[in-house]
mmCIF file of C-alpha atoms in Angstrom:
data_model
loop_
_atom_site.group_PDB
_atom_site.id
_atom_site.type_symbol
_atom_site.label_atom_id
_atom_site.label_comp_id
_atom_site.label_asym_id
_atom_site.label_seq_id
_atom_site.Cartn_x
_atom_site.Cartn_y
_atom_site.Cartn_z
ATOM 1 C CA SER D 510 0.240 -0.429 -0.224
ATOM 2 C CA MET D 511 2.750 2.280 0.447
ATOM 3 C CA ARG D 512 4.314 1.397 -2.882
ATOM 4 C CA LEU D 513 0.984 2.724 -4.372
ATOM 5 C CA ASP D 514 0.611 5.566 -2.162
ATOM 6 C CA SER D 515 4.382 6.669 -3.562
ATOM 7 C CA LYS D 516 2.878 6.182 -7.384
ATOM 8 C CA VAL D 517 -0.170 8.100 -7.069
ATOM 9 C CA MET D 518 1.860 10.725 -5.322
ATOM 10 C CA ILE D 519 4.726 11.016 -8.168
ATOM 11 C CA TYR D 520 1.511 11.012 -10.655
ATOM 12 C CA LEU D 521 -0.747 13.769 -8.873
ATOM 13 C CA PHE D 522 3.147 15.639 -9.007
ATOM 14 C CA THR D 523 3.608 15.161 -12.322
ATOM 15 C CA ALA D 524 0.144 16.427 -13.362
ATOM 16 C CA GLY D 525 0.295 19.547 -11.604
ATOM 17 C CA ALA D 526 3.951 19.966 -12.961
ATOM 18 C CA LEU D 527 2.354 19.676 -16.765
ATOM 19 C CA VAL D 528 -0.461 22.381 -15.316
ATOM 20 C CA ILE D 529 1.637 24.756 -13.716
ATOM 21 C CA SER D 530 4.678 24.971 -16.077
ATOM 22 C CA PRO D 531 2.021 26.214 -19.095
ATOM 23 C CA LEU D 532 0.063 28.846 -17.001
ATOM 24 C CA ALA D 533 3.533 30.106 -16.026
ATOM 25 C CA ALA D 534 4.509 30.713 -19.716
ATOM 26 C CA HIS D 535 1.314 31.506 -20.611
ATOM 27 C CA ALA D 536 1.381 34.862 -18.024
ATOM 28 C CA ALA D 537 4.776 35.373 -19.589
ATOM 29 C CA GLY D 538 4.065 35.467 -23.047
ATOM 30 C CA ASP D 539 0.998 37.190 -22.012
ATOM 31 C CA ALA D 540 3.308 40.021 -20.403
ATOM 32 C CA ARG D 541 5.346 40.285 -23.217
ATOM 33 C CA ALA D 542 1.873 40.596 -25.480
ATOM 34 C CA VAL D 543 0.997 43.438 -23.300
ATOM 35 C CA PHE D 544 4.433 45.309 -23.185
ATOM 36 C CA GLU D 545 5.030 45.236 -26.838
ATOM 37 C CA ALA D 546 0.686 46.085 -27.672
ATOM 38 C CA ASN D 547 1.231 49.104 -25.165
ATOM 39 C CA GLY D 548 4.377 50.320 -27.281
ATOM 40 C CA CYS D 549 7.058 49.829 -24.032
ATOM 41 C CA ALA D 550 9.522 47.823 -26.692
ATOM 42 C CA SER D 551 9.910 51.207 -28.741
ATOM 43 C CA CYS D 552 11.844 52.534 -25.668
ATOM 44 C CA HIS D 553 12.958 49.842 -23.812
ATOM 45 C CA ALA D 554 15.349 46.179 -25.397
ATOM 46 C CA PRO D 555 15.839 43.395 -23.252
ATOM 47 C CA ASN D 556 19.691 43.808 -22.286
ATOM 48 C CA THR D 557 20.271 46.698 -24.066
ATOM 49 C CA LYS D 558 19.628 50.643 -23.018
ATOM 50 C CA THR D 559 17.790 52.654 -25.719
ATOM 51 C CA VAL D 560 15.857 55.247 -25.418
ATOM 52 C CA GLY D 561 15.115 53.573 -21.663
ATOM 53 C CA PRO D 562 17.020 51.709 -19.779
ATOM 54 C CA ALA D 563 17.178 47.472 -20.428
ATOM 55 C CA LEU D 564 14.579 45.308 -18.527
ATOM 56 C CA LYS D 565 17.228 43.104 -17.612
ATOM 57 C CA ALA D 566 19.139 46.388 -15.880
ATOM 58 C CA ILE D 567 15.733 47.460 -14.030
ATOM 59 C CA ALA D 568 15.414 43.480 -12.933
ATOM 60 C CA LYS D 569 18.928 43.916 -11.495
ATOM 61 C CA ARG D 570 18.455 47.277 -9.941
ATOM 62 C CA TYR D 571 15.224 46.336 -7.634
ATOM 63 C CA LYS D 572 16.368 42.645 -7.058
ATOM 64 C CA GLY D 573 14.992 41.387 -4.122
ATOM 65 C CA LYS D 574 12.378 44.152 -3.664
ATOM 66 C CA ALA D 575 9.048 44.402 -3.515
ATOM 67 C CA VAL D 576 8.325 47.041 -6.004
ATOM 68 C CA SER D 577 5.967 45.772 -8.231
ATOM 69 C CA ALA D 578 3.032 48.003 -7.303
ATOM 70 C CA GLU D 579 5.655 50.764 -7.579
ATOM 71 C CA LEU D 580 6.767 49.858 -10.842
ATOM 72 C CA ALA D 581 3.472 49.509 -12.152
ATOM 73 C CA ALA D 582 2.008 52.982 -10.916
ATOM 74 C CA ARG D 583 5.102 54.226 -12.388
ATOM 75 C CA ILE D 584 4.107 52.667 -15.925
ATOM 76 C CA ARG D 585 0.783 54.165 -15.900
ATOM 77 C CA ALA D 586 1.336 57.799 -14.633
ATOM 78 C CA GLY D 587 4.711 58.124 -15.718
ATOM 79 C CA SER D 588 7.820 59.380 -13.504
ATOM 80 C CA GLU D 589 11.074 60.860 -14.257
ATOM 81 C CA GLY D 590 14.517 61.336 -13.142
ATOM 82 C CA ARG D 591 15.649 57.363 -12.115
ATOM 83 C CA TRP D 592 17.304 56.637 -14.987
ATOM 84 C CA GLY D 593 18.790 60.113 -15.631
ATOM 85 C CA GLY D 594 17.040 63.099 -18.054
ATOM 86 C CA MET D 595 14.639 60.956 -20.283
ATOM 87 C CA PRO D 596 10.762 60.813 -18.581
ATOM 88 C CA HIS D 597 9.046 57.782 -18.371
ATOM 89 C CA PRO D 598 5.714 58.705 -20.383
ATOM 90 C CA ALA D 599 2.343 58.079 -18.596
ATOM 91 C CA ILE D 600 0.868 54.913 -20.343
ATOM 92 C CA GLU D 601 -2.766 55.908 -19.213
ATOM 93 C CA ASN D 602 -4.586 53.410 -21.541
ATOM 94 C CA ILE D 603 -2.968 50.373 -19.705
ATOM 95 C CA SER D 604 -4.739 48.653 -16.583
ATOM 96 C CA GLN D 605 -4.046 48.429 -13.344
ATOM 97 C CA ASP D 606 -3.371 44.738 -13.671
ATOM 98 C CA ASP D 607 -1.873 44.627 -16.928
ATOM 99 C CA ALA D 608 0.538 47.213 -15.911
ATOM 100 C CA LEU D 609 1.271 44.630 -12.639
ATOM 101 C CA LEU D 610 1.480 41.910 -15.001
ATOM 102 C CA VAL D 611 4.474 43.643 -16.749
ATOM 103 C CA ALA D 612 5.953 45.309 -13.912
ATOM 104 C CA ARG D 613 6.356 41.684 -12.170
ATOM 105 C CA TRP D 614 7.651 40.012 -15.599
ATOM 106 C CA ILE D 615 10.059 42.531 -16.392
ATOM 107 C CA LEU D 616 11.321 42.214 -12.513
ATOM 108 C CA GLN D 617 11.580 38.632 -13.064
ATOM 109 C CA GLY D 618 14.408 39.540 -15.512
ATOM 110 C CA ALA D 619 11.487 39.991 -18.772
ATOM 111 C CA PRO D 620 11.902 35.702 -19.506
#
């Protein structure tokens, strides 16, 4: 009976992993789509500074800090002076949920 329980547990774990992985990938895909649909890619690149800082640089600056809500608010309202003289425009059309999705994605290194 112990042997059966182990097999059941392994099956459930594996099935759970198969369910979780596509969801995580889907969220990252959604974040990238929202990022691109809102014009963010015209000023931000993954690894290099363009008009704005690289996404990896943003993730590195805030590594280990709980700033996703603050970053989402700055995406929506705009900000200036954090990365030099170029202000970040307000992206007013992005919803709070989408801004938070993008912020979390960037803070995870924009996978």
